[in-house]
CSV table of C-alpha atoms and ligand atoms in Angstrom, one decimal:
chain,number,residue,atom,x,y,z
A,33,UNK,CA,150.0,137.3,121.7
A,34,UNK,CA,149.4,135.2,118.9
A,35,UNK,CA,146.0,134.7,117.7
A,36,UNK,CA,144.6,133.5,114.5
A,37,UNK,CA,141.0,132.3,112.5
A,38,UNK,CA,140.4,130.6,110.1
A,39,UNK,CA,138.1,128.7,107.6
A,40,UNK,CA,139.8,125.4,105.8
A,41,UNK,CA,138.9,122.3,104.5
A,42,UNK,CA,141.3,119.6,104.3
A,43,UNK,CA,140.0,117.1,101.6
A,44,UNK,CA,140.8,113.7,101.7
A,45,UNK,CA,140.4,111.0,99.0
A,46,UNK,CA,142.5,111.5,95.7
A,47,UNK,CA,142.3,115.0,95.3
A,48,UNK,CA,144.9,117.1,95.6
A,49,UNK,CA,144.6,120.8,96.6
A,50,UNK,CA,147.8,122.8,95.7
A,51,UNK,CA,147.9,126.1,97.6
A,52,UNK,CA,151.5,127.1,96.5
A,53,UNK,CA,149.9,129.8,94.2
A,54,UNK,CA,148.2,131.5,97.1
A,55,UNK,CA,151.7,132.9,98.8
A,56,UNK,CA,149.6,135.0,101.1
A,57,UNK,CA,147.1,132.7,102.4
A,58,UNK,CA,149.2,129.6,102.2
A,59,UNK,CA,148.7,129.2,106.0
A,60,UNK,CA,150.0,125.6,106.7
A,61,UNK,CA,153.0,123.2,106.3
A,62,UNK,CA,152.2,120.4,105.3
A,63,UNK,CA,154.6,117.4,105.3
A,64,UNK,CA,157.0,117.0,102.5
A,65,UNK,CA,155.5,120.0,100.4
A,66,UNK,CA,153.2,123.0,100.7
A,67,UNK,CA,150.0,121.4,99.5
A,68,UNK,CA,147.6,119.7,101.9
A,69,UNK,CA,148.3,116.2,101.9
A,70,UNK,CA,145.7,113.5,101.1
A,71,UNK,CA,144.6,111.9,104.6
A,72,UNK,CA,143.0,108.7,103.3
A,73,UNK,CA,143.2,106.8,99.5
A,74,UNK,CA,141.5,103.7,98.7
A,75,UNK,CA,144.9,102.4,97.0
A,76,UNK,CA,146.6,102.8,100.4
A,77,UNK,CA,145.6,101.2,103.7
A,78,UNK,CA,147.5,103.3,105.3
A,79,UNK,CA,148.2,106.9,105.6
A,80,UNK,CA,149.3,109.9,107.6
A,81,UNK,CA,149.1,113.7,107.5
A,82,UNK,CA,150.2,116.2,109.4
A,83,UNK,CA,149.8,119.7,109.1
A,84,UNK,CA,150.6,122.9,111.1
A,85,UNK,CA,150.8,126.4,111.3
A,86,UNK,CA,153.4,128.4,109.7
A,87,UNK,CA,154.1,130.8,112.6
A,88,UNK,CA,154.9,129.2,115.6
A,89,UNK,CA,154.1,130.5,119.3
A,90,UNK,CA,156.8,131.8,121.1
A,91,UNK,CA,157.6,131.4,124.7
A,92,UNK,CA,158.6,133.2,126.9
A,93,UNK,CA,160.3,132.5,130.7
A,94,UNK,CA,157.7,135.7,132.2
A,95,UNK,CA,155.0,134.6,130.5
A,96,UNK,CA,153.7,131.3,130.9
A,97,UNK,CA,152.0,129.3,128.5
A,98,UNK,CA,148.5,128.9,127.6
A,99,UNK,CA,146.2,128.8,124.9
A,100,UNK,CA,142.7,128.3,123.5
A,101,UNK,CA,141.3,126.6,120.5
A,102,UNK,CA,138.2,125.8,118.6
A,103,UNK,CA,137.8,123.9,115.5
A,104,UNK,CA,135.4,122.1,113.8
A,105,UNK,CA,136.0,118.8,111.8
A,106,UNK,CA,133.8,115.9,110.4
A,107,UNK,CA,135.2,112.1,110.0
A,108,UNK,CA,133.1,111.2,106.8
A,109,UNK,CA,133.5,107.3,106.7
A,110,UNK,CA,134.2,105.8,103.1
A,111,UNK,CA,131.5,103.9,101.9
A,112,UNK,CA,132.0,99.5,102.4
A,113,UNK,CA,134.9,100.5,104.4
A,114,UNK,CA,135.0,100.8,108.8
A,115,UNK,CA,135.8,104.4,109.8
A,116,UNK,CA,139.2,105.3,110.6
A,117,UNK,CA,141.4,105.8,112.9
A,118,UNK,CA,140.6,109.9,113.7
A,119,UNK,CA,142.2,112.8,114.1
A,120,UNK,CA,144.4,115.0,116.5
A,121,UNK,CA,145.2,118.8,117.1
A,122,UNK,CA,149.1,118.9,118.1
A,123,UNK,CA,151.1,121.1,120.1
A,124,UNK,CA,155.0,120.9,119.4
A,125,UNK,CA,158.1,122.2,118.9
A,126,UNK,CA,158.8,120.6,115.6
A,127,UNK,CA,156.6,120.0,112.6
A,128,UNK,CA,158.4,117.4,111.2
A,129,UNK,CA,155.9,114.5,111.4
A,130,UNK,CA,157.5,112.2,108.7
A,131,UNK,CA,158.6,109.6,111.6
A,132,UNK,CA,155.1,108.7,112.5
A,133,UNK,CA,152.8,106.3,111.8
A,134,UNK,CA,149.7,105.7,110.1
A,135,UNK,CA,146.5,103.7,112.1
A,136,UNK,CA,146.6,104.2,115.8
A,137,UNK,CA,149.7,106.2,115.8
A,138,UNK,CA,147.3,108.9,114.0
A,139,UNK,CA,150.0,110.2,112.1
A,140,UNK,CA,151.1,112.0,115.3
A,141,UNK,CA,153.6,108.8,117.0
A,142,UNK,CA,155.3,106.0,116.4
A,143,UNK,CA,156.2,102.7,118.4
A,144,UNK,CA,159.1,104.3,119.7
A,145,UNK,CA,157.4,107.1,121.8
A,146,UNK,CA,156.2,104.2,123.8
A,147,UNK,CA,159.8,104.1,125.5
A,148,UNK,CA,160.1,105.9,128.7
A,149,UNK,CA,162.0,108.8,127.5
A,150,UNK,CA,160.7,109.6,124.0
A,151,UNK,CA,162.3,111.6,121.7
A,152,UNK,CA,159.5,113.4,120.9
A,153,UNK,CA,157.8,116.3,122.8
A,154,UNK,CA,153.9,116.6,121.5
A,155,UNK,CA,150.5,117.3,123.1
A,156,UNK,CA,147.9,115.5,121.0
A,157,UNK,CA,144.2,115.8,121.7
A,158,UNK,CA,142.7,112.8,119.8
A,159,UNK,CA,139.2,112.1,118.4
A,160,UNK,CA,139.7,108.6,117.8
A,161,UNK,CA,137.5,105.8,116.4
A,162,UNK,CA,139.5,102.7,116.7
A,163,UNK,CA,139.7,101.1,120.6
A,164,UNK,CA,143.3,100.7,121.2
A,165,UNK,CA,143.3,98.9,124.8
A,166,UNK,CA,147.2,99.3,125.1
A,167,UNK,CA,147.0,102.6,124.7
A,168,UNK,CA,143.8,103.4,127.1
A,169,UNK,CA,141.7,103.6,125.2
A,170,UNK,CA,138.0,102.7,127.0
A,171,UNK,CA,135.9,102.5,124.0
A,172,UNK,CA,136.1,102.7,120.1
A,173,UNK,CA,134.8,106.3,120.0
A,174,UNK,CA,136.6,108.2,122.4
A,175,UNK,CA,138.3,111.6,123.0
A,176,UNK,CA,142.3,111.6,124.6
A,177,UNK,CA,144.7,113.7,125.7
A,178,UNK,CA,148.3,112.8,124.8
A,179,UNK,CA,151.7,114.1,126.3
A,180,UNK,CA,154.8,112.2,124.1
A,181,UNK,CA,152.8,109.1,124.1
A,182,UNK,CA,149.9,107.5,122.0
A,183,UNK,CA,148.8,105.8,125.6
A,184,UNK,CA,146.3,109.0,126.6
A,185,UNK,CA,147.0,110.3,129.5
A,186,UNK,CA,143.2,111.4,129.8
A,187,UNK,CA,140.7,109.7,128.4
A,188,UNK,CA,136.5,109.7,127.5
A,189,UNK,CA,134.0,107.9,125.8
A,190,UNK,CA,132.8,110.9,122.7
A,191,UNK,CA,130.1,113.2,124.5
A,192,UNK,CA,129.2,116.2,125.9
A,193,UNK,CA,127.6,118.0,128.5
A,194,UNK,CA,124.0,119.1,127.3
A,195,UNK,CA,123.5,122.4,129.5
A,196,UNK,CA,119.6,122.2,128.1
A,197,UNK,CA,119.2,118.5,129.2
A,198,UNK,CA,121.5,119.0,132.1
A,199,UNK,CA,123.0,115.6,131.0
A,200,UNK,CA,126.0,114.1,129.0
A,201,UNK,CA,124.9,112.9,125.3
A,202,UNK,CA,127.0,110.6,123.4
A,203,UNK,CA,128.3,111.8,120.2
A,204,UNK,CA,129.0,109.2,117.3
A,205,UNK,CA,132.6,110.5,115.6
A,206,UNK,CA,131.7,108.5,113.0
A,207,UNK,CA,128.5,110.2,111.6
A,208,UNK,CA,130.2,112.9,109.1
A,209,UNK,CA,128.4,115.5,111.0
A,210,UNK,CA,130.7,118.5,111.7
A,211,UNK,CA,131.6,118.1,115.3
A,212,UNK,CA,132.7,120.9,117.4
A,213,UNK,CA,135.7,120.9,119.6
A,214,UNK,CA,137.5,123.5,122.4
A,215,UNK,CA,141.0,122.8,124.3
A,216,UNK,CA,141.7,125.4,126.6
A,217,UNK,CA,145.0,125.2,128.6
A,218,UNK,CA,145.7,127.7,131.4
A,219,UNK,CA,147.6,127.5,134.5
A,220,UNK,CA,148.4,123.8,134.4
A,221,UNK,CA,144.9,122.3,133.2
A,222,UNK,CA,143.8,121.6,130.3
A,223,UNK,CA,140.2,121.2,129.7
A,224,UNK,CA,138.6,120.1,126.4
A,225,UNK,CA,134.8,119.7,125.3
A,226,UNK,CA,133.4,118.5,122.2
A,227,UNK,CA,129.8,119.1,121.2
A,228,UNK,CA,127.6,118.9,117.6
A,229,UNK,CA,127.4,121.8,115.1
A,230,UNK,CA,124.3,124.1,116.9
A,231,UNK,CA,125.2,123.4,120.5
A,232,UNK,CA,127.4,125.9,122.7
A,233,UNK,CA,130.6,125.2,124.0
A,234,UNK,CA,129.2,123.0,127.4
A,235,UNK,CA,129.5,124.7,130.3
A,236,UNK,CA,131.5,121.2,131.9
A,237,UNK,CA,134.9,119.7,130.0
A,238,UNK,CA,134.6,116.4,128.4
A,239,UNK,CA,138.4,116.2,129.6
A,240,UNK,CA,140.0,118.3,132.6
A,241,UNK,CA,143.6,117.2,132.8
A,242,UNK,CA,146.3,118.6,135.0
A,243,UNK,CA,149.4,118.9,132.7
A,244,UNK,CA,152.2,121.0,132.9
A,245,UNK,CA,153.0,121.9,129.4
A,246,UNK,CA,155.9,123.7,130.6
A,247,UNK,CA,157.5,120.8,132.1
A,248,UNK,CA,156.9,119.1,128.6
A,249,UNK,CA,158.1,121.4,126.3
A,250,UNK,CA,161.1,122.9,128.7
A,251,UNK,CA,163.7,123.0,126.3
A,252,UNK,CA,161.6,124.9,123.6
A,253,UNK,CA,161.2,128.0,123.1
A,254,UNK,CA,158.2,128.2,120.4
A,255,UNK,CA,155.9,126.0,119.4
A,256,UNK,CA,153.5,124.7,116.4
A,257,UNK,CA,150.1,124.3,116.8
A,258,UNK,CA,149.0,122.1,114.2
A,259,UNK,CA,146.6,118.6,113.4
A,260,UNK,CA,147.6,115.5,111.9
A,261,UNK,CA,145.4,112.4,110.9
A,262,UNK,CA,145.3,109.0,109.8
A,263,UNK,CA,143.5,105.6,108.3
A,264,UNK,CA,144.8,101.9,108.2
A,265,UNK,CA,142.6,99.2,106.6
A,266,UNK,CA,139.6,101.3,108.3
A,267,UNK,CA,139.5,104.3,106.4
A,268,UNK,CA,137.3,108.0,106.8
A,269,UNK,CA,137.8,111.3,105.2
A,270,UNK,CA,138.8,113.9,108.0
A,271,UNK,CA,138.3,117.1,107.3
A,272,UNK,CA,138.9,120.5,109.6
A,273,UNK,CA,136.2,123.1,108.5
A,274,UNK,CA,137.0,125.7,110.8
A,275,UNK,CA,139.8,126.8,113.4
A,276,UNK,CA,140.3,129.7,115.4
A,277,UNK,CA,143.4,129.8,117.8
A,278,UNK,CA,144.4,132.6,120.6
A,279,UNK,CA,147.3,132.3,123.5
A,280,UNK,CA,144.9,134.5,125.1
A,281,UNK,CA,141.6,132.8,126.0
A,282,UNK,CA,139.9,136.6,126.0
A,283,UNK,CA,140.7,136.9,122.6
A,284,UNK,CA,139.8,133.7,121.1
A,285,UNK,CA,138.0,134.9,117.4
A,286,UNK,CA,134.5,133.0,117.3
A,287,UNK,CA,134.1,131.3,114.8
A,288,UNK,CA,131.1,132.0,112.4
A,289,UNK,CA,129.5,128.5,112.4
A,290,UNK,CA,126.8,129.3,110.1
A,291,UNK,CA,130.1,130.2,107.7
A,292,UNK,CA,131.7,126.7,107.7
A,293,UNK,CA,131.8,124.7,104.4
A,294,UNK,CA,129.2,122.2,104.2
A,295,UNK,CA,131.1,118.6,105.0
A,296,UNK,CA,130.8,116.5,101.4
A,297,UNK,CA,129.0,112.9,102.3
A,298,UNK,CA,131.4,110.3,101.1
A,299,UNK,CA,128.7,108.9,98.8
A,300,UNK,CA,128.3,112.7,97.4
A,301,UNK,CA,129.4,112.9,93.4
A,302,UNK,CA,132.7,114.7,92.5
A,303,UNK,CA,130.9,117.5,90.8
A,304,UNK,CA,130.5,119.1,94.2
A,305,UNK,CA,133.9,119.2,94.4
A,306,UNK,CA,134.9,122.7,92.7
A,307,UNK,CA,132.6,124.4,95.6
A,308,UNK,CA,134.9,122.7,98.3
A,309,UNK,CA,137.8,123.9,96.0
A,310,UNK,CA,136.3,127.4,95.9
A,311,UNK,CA,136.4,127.6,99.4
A,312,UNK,CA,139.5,126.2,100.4
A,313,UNK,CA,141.5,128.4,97.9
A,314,UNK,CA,139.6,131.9,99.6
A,315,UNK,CA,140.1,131.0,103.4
A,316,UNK,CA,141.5,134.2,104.9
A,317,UNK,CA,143.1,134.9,107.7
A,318,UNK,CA,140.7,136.9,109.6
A,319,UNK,CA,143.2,137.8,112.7
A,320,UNK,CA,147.3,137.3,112.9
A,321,UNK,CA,148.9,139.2,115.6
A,322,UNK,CA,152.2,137.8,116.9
B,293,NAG,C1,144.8,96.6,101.8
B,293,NAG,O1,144.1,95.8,102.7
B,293,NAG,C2,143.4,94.7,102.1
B,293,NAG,C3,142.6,94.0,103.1
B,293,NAG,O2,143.1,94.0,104.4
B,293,NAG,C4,144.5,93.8,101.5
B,293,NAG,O3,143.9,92.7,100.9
B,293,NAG,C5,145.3,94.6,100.5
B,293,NAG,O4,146.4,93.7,100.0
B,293,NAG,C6,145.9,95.8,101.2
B,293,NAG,N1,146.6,96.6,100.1
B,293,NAG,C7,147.7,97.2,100.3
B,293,NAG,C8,148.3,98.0,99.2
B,293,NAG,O5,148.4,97.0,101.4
B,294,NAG,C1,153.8,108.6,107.0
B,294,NAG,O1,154.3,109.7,106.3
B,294,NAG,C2,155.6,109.7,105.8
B,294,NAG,C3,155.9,111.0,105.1
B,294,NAG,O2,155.0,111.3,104.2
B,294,NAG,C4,155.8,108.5,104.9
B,294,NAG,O3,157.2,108.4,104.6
B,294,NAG,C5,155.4,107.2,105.7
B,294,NAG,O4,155.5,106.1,104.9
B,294,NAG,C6,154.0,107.3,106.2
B,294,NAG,N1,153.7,106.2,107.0
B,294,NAG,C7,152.6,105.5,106.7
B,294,NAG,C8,152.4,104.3,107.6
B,294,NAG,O5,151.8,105.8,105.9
B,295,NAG,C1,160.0,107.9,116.0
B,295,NAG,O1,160.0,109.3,116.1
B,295,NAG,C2,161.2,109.9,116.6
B,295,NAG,C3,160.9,111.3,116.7
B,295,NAG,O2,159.7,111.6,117.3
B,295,NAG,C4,162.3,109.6,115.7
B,295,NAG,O3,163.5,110.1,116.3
B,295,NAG,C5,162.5,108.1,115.5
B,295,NAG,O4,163.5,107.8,114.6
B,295,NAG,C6,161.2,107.5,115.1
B,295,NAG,N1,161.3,106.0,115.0
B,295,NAG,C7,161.0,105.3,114.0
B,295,NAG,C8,161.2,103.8,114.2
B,295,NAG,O5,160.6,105.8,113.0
B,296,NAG,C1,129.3,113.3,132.3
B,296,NAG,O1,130.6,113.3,131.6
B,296,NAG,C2,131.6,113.8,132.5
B,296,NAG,C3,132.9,113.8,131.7
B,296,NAG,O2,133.2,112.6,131.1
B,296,NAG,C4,131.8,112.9,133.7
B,296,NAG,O3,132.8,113.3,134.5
B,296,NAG,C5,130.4,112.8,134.4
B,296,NAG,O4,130.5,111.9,135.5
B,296,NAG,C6,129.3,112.4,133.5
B,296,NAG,N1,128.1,112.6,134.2
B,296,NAG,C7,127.1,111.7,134.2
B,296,NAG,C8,125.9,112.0,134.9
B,296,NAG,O5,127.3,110.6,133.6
B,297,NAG,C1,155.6,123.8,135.7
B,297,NAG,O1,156.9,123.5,135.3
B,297,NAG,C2,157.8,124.5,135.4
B,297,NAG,C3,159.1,124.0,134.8
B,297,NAG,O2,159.5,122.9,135.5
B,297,NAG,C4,157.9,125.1,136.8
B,297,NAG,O3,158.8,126.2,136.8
B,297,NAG,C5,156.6,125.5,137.3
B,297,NAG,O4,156.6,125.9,138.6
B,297,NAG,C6,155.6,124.4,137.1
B,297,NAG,N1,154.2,124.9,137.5
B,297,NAG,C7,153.5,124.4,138.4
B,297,NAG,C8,152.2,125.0,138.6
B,297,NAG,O5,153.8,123.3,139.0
B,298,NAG,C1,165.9,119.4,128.4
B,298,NAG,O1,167.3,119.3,128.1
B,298,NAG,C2,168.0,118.6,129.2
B,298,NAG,C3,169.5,118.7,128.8
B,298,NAG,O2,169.7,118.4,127.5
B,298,NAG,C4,167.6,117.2,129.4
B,298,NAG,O3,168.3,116.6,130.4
B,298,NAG,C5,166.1,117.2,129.7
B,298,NAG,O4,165.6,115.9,129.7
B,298,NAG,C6,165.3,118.0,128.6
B,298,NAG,N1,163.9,118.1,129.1
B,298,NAG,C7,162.9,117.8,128.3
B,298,NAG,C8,161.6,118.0,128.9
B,298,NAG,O5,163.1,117.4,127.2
């Protein structure tokens, strides 16, 4: 069983966080080096990211896959600029993400996974602000589910079922508010809900999708679990403030919301920024068993 918590902040926006000093806790691989990569920089319209765990999940032939996940990120737009283009959590055998591309390809595709038989095997579940007709998209802010293709195989206008109201409420990706997010696979489903900061995980999905993740991944025999972002001429800082990841829903560590960083406004000065550093260079690993 693999299962693991914990508290990070990706920073966006010129800074650079270098976590190659911190051997133990240096938790992700980040593309091209071992610091966390810039998602979004006024001097370039476009960028992409992708990070991932360092251990990967192994599979096994008697022991079918699943998982469960809960993170929490914000998508701070920059100020005079339109927010964009999201985020994604990824699922894949390889964690080499320097082929894809920046804007709608969220740092997680490129053209060429559009063919018929793409070379790559990933599982995306998008937060997207950008609407991308070609690839499904039904609305600007929407939540997708991606198997080897940016066109979502399932797809949802950003809400969430409000078990008080008894109703779905929108949710704006947009508004920098930390926004809260589950993707449960089991069996051959996988489910995923998003909801604000104080709200419960909604007792309905946002997204119930019926994939076979063994069918997609057949020829691997671990995986990365992992998120990847990006901006094009509309640009956002995308953090991740919290994750907590288990290949045994039972087990899933919850995470301690009141715990998370605060999310820094975009139009917030830099002298907040050696609290955010603070914190990202203490995360701890609260759980690793493999
Ligand atoms: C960024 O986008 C703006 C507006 O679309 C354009 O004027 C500028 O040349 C672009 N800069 C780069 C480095 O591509
Ligand atoms: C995506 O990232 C790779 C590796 O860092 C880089 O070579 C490539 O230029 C990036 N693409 C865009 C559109 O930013
Ligand atoms: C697209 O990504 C695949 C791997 O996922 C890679 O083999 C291919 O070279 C990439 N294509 C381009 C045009 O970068
Ligand atoms: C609420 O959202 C879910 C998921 O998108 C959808 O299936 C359901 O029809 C919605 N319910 C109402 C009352 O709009
Ligand atoms: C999922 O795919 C695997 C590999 O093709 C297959 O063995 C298994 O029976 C499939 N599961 C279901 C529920 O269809
Ligand atoms: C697995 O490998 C076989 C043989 O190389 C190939 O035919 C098949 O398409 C692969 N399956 C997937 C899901 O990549």
């Amino acid at each position: 069983m693999a299962r693991w918590l914990l508290n990070i902040l990706i920073i966006s926006s010129r800074h650079l966080i270098s976590l190659s000093s911190q051997q133990e806790t240096s938790l992700c691989f980040c593309k091209g080096s071992s610091e966390w990569i810039i998602t979004a920089d006024k001097h370039f319209n476009e960028s992409n990211w992708s990070c991932f765990y360092k251990k990967p999940v192994e599979l096994s032939s008697s022991k079918p896959l699943s998982f469960s996940t809960h993170f929490v990120c914000a998508l701070v737009p920059k100020k005079g600029h339109e927010g964009g283009h999201g985020i994604a959590f990824l699922v894949s055998p390889s964690r080499d993400f320097s082929h894809a591309e920046a804007t709608s390809y969220l740092g997680a595709f490129n053209a060429s996974a559009l063919e018929s038989s793409p070379s790559s095997h990933v599982l995306a579940v998008e937060l997207d602000t950008i609407w991308n007709p070609e690839f499904n998209d039904v609305i600007n802010n929407h939540v997708g589910i991606d198997v080897n293709s940016p066109v979502s195989v399932g797809v949802a206008s950003a809400s969430y079922y409000s078990d008080m109201k008894g109703k779905n409420e929108s949710i704006n990706l947009l508004s920098g508010k930390p926004i809260q997010v589950w993707v449960d696979y089991e069996g051959t489903v996988i489910n995923v809900a998003i909801a604000p900061l104080k709200v419960q995980k909604p007792s309905r999905s946002l997204l119930s999708q019926h994939i076979n993740l063994t069918e997609v991944f057949r020829n691997s025999s671990r995986l990365f679990v992992g998120f990847s972002a990006a901006t094009g001429a509309a640009v956002s800082d995308q953090y991740i403030v919290g994750w907590s990841f288990s290949t045994d829903r039972g087990s899933l560590q919850r995470l301690d919301i009141s715990r998370l960083v605060e999310v820094p406004h975009s139009s917030a000065p830099h002298k907040k920024l050696p609290i955010i550093l603070l914190v990202c260079l203490s995360f701890v690993v609260l759980s690793l068993l493999a």
